[in-house]
mmCIF file of C-alpha atoms and ligand atoms in Angstrom:
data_model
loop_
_atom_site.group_PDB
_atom_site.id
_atom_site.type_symbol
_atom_site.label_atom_id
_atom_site.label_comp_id
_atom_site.label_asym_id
_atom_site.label_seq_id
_atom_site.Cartn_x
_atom_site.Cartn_y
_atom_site.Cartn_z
ATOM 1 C CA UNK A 6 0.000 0.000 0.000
ATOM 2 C CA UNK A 7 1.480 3.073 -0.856
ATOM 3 C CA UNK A 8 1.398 6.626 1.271
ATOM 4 C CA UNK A 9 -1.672 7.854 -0.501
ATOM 5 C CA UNK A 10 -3.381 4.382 -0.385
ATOM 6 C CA UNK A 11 -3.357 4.907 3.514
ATOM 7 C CA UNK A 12 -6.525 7.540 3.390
ATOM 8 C CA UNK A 13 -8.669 5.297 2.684
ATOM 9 C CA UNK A 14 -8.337 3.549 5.792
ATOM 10 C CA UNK A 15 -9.612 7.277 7.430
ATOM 11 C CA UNK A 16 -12.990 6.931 5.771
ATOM 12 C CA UNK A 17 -16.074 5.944 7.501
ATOM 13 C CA UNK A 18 -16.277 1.670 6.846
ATOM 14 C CA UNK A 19 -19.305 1.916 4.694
ATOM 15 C CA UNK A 20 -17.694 4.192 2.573
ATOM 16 C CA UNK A 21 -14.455 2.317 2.366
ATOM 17 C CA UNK A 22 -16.222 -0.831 1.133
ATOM 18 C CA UNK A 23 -18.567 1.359 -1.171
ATOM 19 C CA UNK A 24 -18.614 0.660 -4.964
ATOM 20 C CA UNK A 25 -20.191 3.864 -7.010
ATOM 21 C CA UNK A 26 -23.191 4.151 -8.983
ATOM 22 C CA UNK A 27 -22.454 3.234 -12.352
ATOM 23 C CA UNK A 28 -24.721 5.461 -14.668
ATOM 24 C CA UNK A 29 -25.767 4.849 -18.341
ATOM 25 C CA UNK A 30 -22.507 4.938 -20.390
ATOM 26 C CA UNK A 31 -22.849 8.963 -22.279
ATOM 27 C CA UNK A 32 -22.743 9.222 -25.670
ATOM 28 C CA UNK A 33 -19.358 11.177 -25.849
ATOM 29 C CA UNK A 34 -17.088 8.524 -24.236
ATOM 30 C CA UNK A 35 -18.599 6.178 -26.862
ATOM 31 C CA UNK A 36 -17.647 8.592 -29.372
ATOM 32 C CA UNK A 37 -14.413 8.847 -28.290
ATOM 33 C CA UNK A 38 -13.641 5.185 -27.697
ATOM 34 C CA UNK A 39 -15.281 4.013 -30.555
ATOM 35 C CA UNK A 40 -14.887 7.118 -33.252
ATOM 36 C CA UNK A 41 -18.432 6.390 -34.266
ATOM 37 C CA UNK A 42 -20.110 9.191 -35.019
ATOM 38 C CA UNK A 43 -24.258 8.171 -35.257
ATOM 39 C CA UNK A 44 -24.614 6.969 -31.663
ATOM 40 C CA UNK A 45 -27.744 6.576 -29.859
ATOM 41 C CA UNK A 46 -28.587 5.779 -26.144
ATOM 42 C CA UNK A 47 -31.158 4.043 -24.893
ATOM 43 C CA UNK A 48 -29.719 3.715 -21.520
ATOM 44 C CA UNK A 49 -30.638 6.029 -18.633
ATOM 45 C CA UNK A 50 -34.421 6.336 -19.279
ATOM 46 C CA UNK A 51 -34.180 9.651 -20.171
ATOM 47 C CA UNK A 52 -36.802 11.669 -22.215
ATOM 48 C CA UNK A 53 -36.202 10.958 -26.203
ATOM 49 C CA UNK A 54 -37.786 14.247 -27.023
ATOM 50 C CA UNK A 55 -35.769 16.401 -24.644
ATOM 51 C CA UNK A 56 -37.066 18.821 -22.406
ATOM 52 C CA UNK A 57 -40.417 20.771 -23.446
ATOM 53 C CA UNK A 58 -40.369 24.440 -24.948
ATOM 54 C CA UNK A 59 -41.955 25.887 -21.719
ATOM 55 C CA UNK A 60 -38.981 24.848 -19.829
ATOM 56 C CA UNK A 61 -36.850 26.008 -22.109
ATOM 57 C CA UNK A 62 -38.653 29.172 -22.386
ATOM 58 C CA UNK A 63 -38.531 29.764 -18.759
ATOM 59 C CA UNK A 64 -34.524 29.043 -18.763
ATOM 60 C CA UNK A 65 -33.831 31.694 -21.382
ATOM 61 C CA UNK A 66 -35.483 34.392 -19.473
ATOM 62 C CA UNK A 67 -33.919 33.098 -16.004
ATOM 63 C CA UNK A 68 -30.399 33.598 -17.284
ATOM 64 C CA UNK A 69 -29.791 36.982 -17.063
ATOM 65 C CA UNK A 70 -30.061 36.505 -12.945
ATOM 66 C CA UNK A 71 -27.292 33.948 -12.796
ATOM 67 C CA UNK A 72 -25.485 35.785 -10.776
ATOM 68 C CA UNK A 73 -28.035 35.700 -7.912
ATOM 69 C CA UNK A 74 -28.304 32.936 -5.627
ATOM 70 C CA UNK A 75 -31.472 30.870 -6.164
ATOM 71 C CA UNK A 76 -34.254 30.632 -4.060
ATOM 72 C CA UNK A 77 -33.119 28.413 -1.038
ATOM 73 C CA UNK A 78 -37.204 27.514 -0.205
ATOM 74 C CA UNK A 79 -38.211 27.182 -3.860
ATOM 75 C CA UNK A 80 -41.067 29.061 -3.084
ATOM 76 C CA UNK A 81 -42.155 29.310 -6.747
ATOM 77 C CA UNK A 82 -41.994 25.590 -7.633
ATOM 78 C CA UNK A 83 -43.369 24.786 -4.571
ATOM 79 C CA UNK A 84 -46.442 26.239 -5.011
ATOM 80 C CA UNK A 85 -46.685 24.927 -8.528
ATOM 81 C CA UNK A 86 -46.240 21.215 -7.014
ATOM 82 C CA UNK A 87 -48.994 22.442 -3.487
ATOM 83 C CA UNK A 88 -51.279 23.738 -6.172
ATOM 84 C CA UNK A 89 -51.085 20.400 -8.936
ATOM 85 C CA UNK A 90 -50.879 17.724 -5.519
ATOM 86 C CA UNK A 91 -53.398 19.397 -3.383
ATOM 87 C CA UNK A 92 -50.322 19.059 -0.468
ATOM 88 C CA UNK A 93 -49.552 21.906 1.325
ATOM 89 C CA UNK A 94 -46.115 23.972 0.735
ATOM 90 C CA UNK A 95 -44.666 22.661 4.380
ATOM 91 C CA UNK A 96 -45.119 18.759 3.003
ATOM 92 C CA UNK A 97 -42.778 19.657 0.236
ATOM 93 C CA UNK A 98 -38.744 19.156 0.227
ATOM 94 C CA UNK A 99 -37.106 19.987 -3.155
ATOM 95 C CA UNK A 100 -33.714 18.062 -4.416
ATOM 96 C CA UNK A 101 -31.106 17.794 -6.946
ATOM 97 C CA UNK A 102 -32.421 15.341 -8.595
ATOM 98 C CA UNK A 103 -34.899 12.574 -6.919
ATOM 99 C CA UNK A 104 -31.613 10.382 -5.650
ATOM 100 C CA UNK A 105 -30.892 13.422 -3.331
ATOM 101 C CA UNK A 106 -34.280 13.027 -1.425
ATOM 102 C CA UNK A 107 -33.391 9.049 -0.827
ATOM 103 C CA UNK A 108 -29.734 10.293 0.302
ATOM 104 C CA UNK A 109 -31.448 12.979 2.524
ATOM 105 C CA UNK A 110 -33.461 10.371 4.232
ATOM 106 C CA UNK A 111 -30.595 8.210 5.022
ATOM 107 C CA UNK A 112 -28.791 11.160 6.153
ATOM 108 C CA UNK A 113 -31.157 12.227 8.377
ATOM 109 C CA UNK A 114 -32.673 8.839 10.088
ATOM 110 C CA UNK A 115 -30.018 5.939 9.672
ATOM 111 C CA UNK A 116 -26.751 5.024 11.891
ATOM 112 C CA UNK A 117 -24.860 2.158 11.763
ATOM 113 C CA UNK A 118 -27.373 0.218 14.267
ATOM 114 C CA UNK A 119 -30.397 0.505 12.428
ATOM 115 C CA UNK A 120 -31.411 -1.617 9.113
ATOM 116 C CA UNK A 121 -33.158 -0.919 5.972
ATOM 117 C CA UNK A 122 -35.492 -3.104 4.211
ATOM 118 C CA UNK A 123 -35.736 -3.290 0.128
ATOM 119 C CA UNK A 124 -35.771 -5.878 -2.200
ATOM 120 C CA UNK A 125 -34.053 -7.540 -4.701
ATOM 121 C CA UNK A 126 -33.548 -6.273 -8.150
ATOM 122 C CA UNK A 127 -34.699 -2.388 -6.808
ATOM 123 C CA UNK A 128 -33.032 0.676 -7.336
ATOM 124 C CA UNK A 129 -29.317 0.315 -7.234
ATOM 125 C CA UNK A 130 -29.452 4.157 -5.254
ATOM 126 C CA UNK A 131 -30.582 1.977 -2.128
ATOM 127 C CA UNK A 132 -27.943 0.071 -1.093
ATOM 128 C CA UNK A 133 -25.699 2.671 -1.729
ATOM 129 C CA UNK A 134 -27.427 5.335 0.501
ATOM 130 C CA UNK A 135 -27.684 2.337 2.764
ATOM 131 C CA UNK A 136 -23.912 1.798 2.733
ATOM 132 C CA UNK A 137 -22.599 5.053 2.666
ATOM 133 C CA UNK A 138 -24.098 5.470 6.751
ATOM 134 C CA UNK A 139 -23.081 2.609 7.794
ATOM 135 C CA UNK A 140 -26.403 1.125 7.909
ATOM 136 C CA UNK A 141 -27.377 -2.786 7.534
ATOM 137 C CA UNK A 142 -29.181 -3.392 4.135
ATOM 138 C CA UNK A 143 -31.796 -6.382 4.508
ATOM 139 C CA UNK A 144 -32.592 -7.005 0.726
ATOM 140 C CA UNK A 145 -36.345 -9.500 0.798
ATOM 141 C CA UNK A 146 -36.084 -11.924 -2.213
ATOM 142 C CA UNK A 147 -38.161 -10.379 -5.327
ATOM 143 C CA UNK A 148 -41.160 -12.198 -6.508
ATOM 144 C CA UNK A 149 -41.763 -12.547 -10.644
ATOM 145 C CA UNK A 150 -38.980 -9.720 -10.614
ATOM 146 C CA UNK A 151 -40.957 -7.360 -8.538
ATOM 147 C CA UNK A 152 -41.651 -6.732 -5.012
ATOM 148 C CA UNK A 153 -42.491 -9.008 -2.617
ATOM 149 C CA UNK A 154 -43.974 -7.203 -0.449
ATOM 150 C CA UNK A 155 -44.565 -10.162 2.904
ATOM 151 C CA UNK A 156 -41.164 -10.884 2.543
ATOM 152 C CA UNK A 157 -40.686 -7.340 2.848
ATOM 153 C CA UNK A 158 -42.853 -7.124 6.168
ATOM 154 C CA UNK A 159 -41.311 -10.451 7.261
ATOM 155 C CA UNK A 160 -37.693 -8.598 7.219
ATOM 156 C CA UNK A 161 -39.082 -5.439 9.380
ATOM 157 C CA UNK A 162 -38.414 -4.916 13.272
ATOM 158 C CA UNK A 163 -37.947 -2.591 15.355
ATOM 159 C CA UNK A 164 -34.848 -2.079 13.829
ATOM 160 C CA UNK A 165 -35.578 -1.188 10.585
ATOM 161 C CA UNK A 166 -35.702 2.572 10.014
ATOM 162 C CA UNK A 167 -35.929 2.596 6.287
ATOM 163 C CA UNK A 168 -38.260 0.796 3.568
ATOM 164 C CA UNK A 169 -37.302 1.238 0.352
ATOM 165 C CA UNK A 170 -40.537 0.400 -3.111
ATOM 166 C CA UNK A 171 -39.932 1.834 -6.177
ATOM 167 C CA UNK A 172 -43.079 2.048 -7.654
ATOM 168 C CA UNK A 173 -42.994 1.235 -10.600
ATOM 169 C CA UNK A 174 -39.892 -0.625 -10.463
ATOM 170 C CA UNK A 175 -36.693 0.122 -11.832
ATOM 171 C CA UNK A 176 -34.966 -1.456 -13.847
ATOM 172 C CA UNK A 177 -37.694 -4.265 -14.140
ATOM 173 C CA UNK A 178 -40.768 -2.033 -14.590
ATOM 174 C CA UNK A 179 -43.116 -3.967 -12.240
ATOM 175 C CA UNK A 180 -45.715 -2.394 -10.300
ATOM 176 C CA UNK A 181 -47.917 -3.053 -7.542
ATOM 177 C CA UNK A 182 -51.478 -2.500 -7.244
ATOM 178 C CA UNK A 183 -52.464 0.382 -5.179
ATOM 179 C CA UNK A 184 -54.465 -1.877 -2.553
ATOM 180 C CA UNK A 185 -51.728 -4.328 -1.271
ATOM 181 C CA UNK A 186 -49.067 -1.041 -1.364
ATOM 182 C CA UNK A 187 -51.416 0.707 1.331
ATOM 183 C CA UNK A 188 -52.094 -2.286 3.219
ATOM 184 C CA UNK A 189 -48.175 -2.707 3.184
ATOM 185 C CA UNK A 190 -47.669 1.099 4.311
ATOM 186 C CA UNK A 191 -50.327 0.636 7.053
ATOM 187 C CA UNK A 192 -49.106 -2.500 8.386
ATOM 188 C CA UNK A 193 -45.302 -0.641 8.858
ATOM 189 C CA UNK A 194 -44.295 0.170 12.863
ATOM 190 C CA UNK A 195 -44.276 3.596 13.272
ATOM 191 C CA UNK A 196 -40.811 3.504 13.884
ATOM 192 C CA UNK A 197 -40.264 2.557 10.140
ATOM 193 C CA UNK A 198 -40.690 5.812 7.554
ATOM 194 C CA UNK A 199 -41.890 3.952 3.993
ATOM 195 C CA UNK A 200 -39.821 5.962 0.974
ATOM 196 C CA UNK A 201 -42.217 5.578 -1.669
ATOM 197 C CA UNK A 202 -40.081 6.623 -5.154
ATOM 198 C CA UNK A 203 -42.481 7.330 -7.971
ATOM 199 C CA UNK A 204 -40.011 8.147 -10.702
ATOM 200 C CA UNK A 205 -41.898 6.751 -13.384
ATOM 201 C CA UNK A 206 -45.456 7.245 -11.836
ATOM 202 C CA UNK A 207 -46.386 9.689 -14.514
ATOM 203 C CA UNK A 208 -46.100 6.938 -17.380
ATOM 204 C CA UNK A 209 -48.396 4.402 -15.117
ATOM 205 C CA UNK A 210 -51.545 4.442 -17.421
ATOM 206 C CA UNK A 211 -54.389 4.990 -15.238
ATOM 207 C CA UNK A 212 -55.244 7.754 -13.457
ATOM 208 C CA UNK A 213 -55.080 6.155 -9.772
ATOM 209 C CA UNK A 214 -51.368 6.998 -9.784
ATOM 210 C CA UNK A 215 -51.525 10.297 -7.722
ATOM 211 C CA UNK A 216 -54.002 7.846 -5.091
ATOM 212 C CA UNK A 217 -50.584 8.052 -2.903
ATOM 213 C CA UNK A 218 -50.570 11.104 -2.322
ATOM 214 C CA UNK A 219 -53.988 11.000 -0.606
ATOM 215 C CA UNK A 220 -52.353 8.452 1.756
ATOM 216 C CA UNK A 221 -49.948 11.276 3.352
ATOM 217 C CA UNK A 222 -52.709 12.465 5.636
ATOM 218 C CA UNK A 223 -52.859 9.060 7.317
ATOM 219 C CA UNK A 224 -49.563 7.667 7.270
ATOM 220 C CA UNK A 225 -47.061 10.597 8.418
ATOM 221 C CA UNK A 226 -44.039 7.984 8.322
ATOM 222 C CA UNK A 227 -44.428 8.083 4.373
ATOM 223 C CA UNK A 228 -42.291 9.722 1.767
ATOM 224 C CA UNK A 229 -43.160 9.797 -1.556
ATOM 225 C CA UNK A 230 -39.991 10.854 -3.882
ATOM 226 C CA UNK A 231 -40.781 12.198 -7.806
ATOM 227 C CA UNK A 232 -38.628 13.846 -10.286
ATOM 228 C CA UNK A 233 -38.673 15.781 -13.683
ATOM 229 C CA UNK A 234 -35.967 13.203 -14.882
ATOM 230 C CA UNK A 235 -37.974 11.298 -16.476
ATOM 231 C CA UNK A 236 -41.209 11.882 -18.176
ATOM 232 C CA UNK A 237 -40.842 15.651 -17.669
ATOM 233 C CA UNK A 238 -37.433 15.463 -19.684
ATOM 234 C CA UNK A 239 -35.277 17.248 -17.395
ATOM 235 C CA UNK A 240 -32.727 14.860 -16.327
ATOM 236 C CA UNK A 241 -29.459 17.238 -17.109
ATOM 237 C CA UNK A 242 -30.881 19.652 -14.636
ATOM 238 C CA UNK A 243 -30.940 17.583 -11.602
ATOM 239 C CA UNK A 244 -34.097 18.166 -9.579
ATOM 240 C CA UNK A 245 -36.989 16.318 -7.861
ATOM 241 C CA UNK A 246 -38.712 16.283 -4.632
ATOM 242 C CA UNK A 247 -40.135 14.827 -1.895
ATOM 243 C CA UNK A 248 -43.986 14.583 -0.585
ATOM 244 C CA UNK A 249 -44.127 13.914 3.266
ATOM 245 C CA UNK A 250 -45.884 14.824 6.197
ATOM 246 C CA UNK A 251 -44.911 18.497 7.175
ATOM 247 C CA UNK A 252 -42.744 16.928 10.501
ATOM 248 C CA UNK A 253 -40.792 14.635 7.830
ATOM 249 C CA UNK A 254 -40.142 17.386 5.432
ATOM 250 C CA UNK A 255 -38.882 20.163 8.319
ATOM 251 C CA UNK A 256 -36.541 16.960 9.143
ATOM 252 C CA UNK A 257 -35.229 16.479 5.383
ATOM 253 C CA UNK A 258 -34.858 20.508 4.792
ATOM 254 C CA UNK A 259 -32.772 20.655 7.918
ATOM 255 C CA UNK A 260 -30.260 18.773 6.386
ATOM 256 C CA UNK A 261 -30.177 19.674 2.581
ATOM 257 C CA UNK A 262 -27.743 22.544 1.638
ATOM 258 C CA UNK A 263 -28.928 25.698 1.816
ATOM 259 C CA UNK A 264 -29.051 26.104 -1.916
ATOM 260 C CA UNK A 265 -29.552 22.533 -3.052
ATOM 261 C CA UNK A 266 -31.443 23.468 -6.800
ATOM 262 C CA UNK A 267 -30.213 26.057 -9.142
ATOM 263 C CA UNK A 268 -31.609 28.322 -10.404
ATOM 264 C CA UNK A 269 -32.502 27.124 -14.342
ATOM 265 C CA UNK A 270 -33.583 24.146 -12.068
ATOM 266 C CA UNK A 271 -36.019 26.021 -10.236
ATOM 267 C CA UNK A 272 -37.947 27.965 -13.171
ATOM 268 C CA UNK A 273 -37.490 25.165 -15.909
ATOM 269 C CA UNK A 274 -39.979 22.473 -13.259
ATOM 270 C CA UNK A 275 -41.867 25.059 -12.810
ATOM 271 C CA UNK A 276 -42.402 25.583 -15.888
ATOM 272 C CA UNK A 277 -42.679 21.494 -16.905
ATOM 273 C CA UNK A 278 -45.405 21.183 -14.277
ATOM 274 C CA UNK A 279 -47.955 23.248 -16.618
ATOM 275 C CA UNK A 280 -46.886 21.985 -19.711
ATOM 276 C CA UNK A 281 -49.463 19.642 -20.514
ATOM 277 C CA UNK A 282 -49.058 18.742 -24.072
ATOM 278 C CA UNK A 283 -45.410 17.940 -23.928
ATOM 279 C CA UNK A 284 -46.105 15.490 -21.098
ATOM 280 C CA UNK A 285 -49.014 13.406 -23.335
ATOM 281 C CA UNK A 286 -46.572 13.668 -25.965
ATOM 282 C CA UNK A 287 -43.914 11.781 -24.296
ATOM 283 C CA UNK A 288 -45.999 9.624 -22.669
ATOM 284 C CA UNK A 289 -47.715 9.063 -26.190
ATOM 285 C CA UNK A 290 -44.545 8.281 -27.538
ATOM 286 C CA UNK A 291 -43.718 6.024 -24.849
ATOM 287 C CA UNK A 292 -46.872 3.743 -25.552
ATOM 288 C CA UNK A 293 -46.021 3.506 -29.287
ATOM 289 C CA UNK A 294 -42.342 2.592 -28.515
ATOM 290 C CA UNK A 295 -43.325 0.277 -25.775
ATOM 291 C CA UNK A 296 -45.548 -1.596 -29.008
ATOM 292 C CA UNK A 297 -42.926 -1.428 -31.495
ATOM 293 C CA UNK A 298 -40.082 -2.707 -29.211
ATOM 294 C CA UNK A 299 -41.801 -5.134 -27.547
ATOM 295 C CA UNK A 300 -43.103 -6.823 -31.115
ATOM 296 C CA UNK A 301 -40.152 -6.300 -32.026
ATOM 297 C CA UNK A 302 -38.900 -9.100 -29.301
ATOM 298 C CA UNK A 303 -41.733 -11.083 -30.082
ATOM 299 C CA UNK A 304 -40.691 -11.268 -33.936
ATOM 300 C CA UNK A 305 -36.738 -12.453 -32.487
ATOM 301 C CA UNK A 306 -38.248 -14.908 -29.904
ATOM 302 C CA UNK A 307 -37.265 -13.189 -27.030
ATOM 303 C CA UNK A 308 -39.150 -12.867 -23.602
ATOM 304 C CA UNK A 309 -39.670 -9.786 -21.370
ATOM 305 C CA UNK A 310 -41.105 -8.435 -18.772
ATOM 306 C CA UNK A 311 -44.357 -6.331 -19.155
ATOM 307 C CA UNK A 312 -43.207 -2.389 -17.750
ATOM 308 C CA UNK A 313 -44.850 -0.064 -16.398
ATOM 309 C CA UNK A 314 -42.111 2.580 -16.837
ATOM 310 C CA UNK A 315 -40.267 4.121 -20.083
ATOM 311 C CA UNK A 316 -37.689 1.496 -20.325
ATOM 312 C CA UNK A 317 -38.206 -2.253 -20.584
ATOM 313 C CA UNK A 318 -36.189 -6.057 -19.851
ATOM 314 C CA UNK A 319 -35.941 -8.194 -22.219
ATOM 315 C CA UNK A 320 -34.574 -12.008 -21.300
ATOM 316 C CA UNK A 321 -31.481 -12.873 -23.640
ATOM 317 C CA UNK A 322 -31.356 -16.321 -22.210
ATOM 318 C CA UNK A 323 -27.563 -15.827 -22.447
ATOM 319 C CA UNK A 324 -25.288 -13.748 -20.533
ATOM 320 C CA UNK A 325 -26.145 -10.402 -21.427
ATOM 321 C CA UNK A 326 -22.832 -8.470 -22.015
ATOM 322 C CA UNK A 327 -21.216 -9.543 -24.586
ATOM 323 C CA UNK A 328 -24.967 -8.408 -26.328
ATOM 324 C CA UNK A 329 -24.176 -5.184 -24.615
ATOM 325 C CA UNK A 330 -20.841 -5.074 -25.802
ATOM 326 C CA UNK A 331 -22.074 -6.060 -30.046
ATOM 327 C CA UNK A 332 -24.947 -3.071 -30.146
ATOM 328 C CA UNK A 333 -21.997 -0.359 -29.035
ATOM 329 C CA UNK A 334 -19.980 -1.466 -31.734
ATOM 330 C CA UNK A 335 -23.559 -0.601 -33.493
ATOM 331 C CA UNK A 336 -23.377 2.911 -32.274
ATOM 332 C CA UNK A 337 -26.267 1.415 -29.465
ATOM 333 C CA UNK A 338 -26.368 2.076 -26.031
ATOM 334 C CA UNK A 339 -28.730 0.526 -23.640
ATOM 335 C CA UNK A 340 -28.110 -1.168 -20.304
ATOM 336 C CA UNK A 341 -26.749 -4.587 -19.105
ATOM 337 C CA UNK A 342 -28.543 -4.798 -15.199
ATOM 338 C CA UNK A 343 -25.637 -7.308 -14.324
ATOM 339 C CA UNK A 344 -25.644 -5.354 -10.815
ATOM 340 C CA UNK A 345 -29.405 -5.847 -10.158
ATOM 341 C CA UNK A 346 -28.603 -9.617 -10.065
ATOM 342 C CA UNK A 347 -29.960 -10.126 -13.695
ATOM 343 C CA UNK A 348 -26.701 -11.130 -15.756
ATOM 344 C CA UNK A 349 -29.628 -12.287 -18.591
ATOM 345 C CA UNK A 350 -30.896 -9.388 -19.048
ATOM 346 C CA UNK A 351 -30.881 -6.011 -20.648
ATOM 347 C CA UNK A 352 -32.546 -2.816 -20.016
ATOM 348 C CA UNK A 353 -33.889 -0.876 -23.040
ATOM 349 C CA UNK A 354 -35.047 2.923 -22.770
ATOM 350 C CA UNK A 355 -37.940 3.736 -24.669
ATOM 351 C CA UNK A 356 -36.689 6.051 -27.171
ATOM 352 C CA UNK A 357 -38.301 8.173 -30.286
ATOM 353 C CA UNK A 358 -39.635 5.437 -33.198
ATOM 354 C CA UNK A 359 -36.691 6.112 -35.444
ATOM 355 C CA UNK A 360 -34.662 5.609 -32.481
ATOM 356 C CA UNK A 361 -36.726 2.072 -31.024
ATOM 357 C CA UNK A 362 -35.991 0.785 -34.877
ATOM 358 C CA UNK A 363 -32.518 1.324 -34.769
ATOM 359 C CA UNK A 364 -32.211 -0.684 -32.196
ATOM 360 C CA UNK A 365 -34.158 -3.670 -33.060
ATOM 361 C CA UNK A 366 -32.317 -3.573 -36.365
ATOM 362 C CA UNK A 367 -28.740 -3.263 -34.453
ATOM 363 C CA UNK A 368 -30.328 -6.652 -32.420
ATOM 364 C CA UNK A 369 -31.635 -8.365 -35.068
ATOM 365 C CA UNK A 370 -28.179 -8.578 -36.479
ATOM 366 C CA UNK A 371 -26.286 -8.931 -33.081
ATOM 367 C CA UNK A 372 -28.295 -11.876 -32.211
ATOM 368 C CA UNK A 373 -28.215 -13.437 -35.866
ATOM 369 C CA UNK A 374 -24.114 -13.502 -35.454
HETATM 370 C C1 PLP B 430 -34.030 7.793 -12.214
HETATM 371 C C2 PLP B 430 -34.497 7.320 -10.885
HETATM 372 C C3 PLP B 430 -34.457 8.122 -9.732
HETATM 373 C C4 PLP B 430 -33.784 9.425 -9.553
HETATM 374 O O1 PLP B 430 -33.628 10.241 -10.558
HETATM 375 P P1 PLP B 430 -33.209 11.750 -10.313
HETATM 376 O O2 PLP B 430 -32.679 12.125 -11.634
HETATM 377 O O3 PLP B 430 -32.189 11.807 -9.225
HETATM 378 O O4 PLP B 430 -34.457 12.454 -9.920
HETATM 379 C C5 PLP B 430 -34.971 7.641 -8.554
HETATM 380 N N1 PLP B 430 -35.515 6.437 -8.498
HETATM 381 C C6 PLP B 430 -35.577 5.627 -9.543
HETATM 382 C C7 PLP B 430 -36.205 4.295 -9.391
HETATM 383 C C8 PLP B 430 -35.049 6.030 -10.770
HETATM 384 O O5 PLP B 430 -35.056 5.197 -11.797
#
């Protein structure tokens, strides 16, 4: 070990044994490595028709006060979010991005004696939020590659601080029915705060995907975490938020930074939130990609599972790299899950049609090779 090599033995032990996110591989390092020149990615579920014009309206005219600080309360998009969830301002706590809401939480409830509860095949953001504290991660087995949610109960005690559901999941795109999730919620000690992430809740179909938020005025130990990643396009931006009782969100805004979202942050959600038509666009677009790719695995034999998000799984039956590895050479990214425990399979982002095509040319040929 040399000199330098000895800091690491400073760090906090979750953070010494701590192995990073590893995010969607960007365009530009493909470029480079590769020298290809028509790449497209279909690998961090972002947006295919970028962000709306009202955002981008509402960034050009927030430039020119840049050199202001932002608004540390985000009074503006807070009342755009109290106003469109019927919550009030106090139940709102805004992030950079959605993931820092679920670090928040960790922050501010778990030490190294406590456990949280999530299962298998969730959000990789969990264990490492888990880790980073020092906590104890008890991960329940999944069930058809989504949650099981006895085994979940079955794992909490009075121990357990933290339950983690993505709802839907990712990266398998399962859901679970409203019913069962609020039994689940209202079986939890109190002692145990339920983060509910809804980062794809806005491409769930039917309407009963806000019912959660109703369920804040009974259970006070629930968070619900949303972004404007995803469906609202705004993923480069980094900002999201979380929906709590008004005691849960005081606790999360004591520990944020004081200035947490910027500024072009701020005004471009706000502006997202009204911006109705580029929302059912992307979620219309969505639907018809979902159709094409998944007949398109249907036409190659393949299996996957049915999403509920803006991505889908499909089952290579064979280890799923090397797959991975074939469609970059295509100028085709999308992502192998090998760290969710599913070495088989890949994860596909919904992208424009010309896009969706591309790819289920560039696998056609892969898997004909
Ligand atoms: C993308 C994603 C998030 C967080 O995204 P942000 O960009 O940080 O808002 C959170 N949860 C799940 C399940 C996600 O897929």
């Amino acid at each position: 070990m040399n000199n330098a090599d000895k800091i690491y033995n400073l760090a906090v032990s979750g953070v010494q044994k701590l192995v990073p996110y590893i995010p969607g591989k960007p365009i530009e390092e493909l470029e480079r490595e590769l020298g290809l020149s028509h790449i497209i990615k279909l690998a961090s579920n972002e947006n295919p028709l970028g962000p709306g014009k009202k955002a981008l309206a509402a960034i050009q005219a927030t430039l020119q006060d840049l050199a202001l600080y932002p608004d540390g309360n985000g009074f503006n998009l807070k009342s755009a979010l109290a106003e469109k969830y019927a919550v009030e301002m106090s139940q709102i706590t805004l992030g950079n991005g959605s993931n820092e809401i679920l670090e928040l939480v960790a922050r501010a409830f778990l030490t190294p004696d406590l456990e949280v509860v999530f299962s298998q095949h969730a959000f990789a953001v969990y264990p490492l939020v888990t880790q980073a504290v020092g906590a104890t991660a008890v991960v329940a087995p999944a069930l058809n590659y989504g949650h099981d949610l006895a085994a979940m109960l079955q794992r909490v005690t009075e121990k357990t601080r933290l339950v983690f559901i993505a709802n839907p999941n990712n990266p398998t795109g399962t859901l679970l029915g409203h019913a069962e999730l609020e039994a689940f919620i209202g079986a939890l000690p109190d002692t145990c705060i339920c983060v509910l992430d809804e980062a794809y809740c806005e491409f769930v179909g039917d309407s009963s995907a806000d019912d959660s938020i109703a369920w804040l005025n009974l259970y006070s130990n629930l968070l619900i975490t949303r972004t404007f990643s995803k469906a609202y396009g705004l993923a480069g931006l980094r900002i999201g938020y979380g929906l709590s009782s008004p005691q849960l969100a005081d606790i999360l805004n004591r520990v944020r930074q004081p200035f947490n979202n910027n500024m072009l942050a701020l005004a471009a959600a706000e502006a997202a939130l009204s911006d109705t038509e580029h929302l059912q666009n992307t979620l219309a677009v969505n639907a018809q990609g979902m159709q094409l790719i998944t007949e398109g695995f249907k036409k190659l034999g393949l299996e996957w599972i049915p999403s509920a998000g803006n991505f889908v799984l499909v089952d290579l039956k064979q280890p799923a790299l090397p797959i991975y590895e074939a469609l970059l050479h295509k100028g085709v990214i999308v992502r192998p899950v090998g760290v969710y425990e599913l070495p088989n399979h890949l994860r596909i982002t919904i992208g424009t049609q010309a896009e969706n095509q591309l790819f289920l040319n560039a696998l056609a040929d892969v898997l004909s090779n």
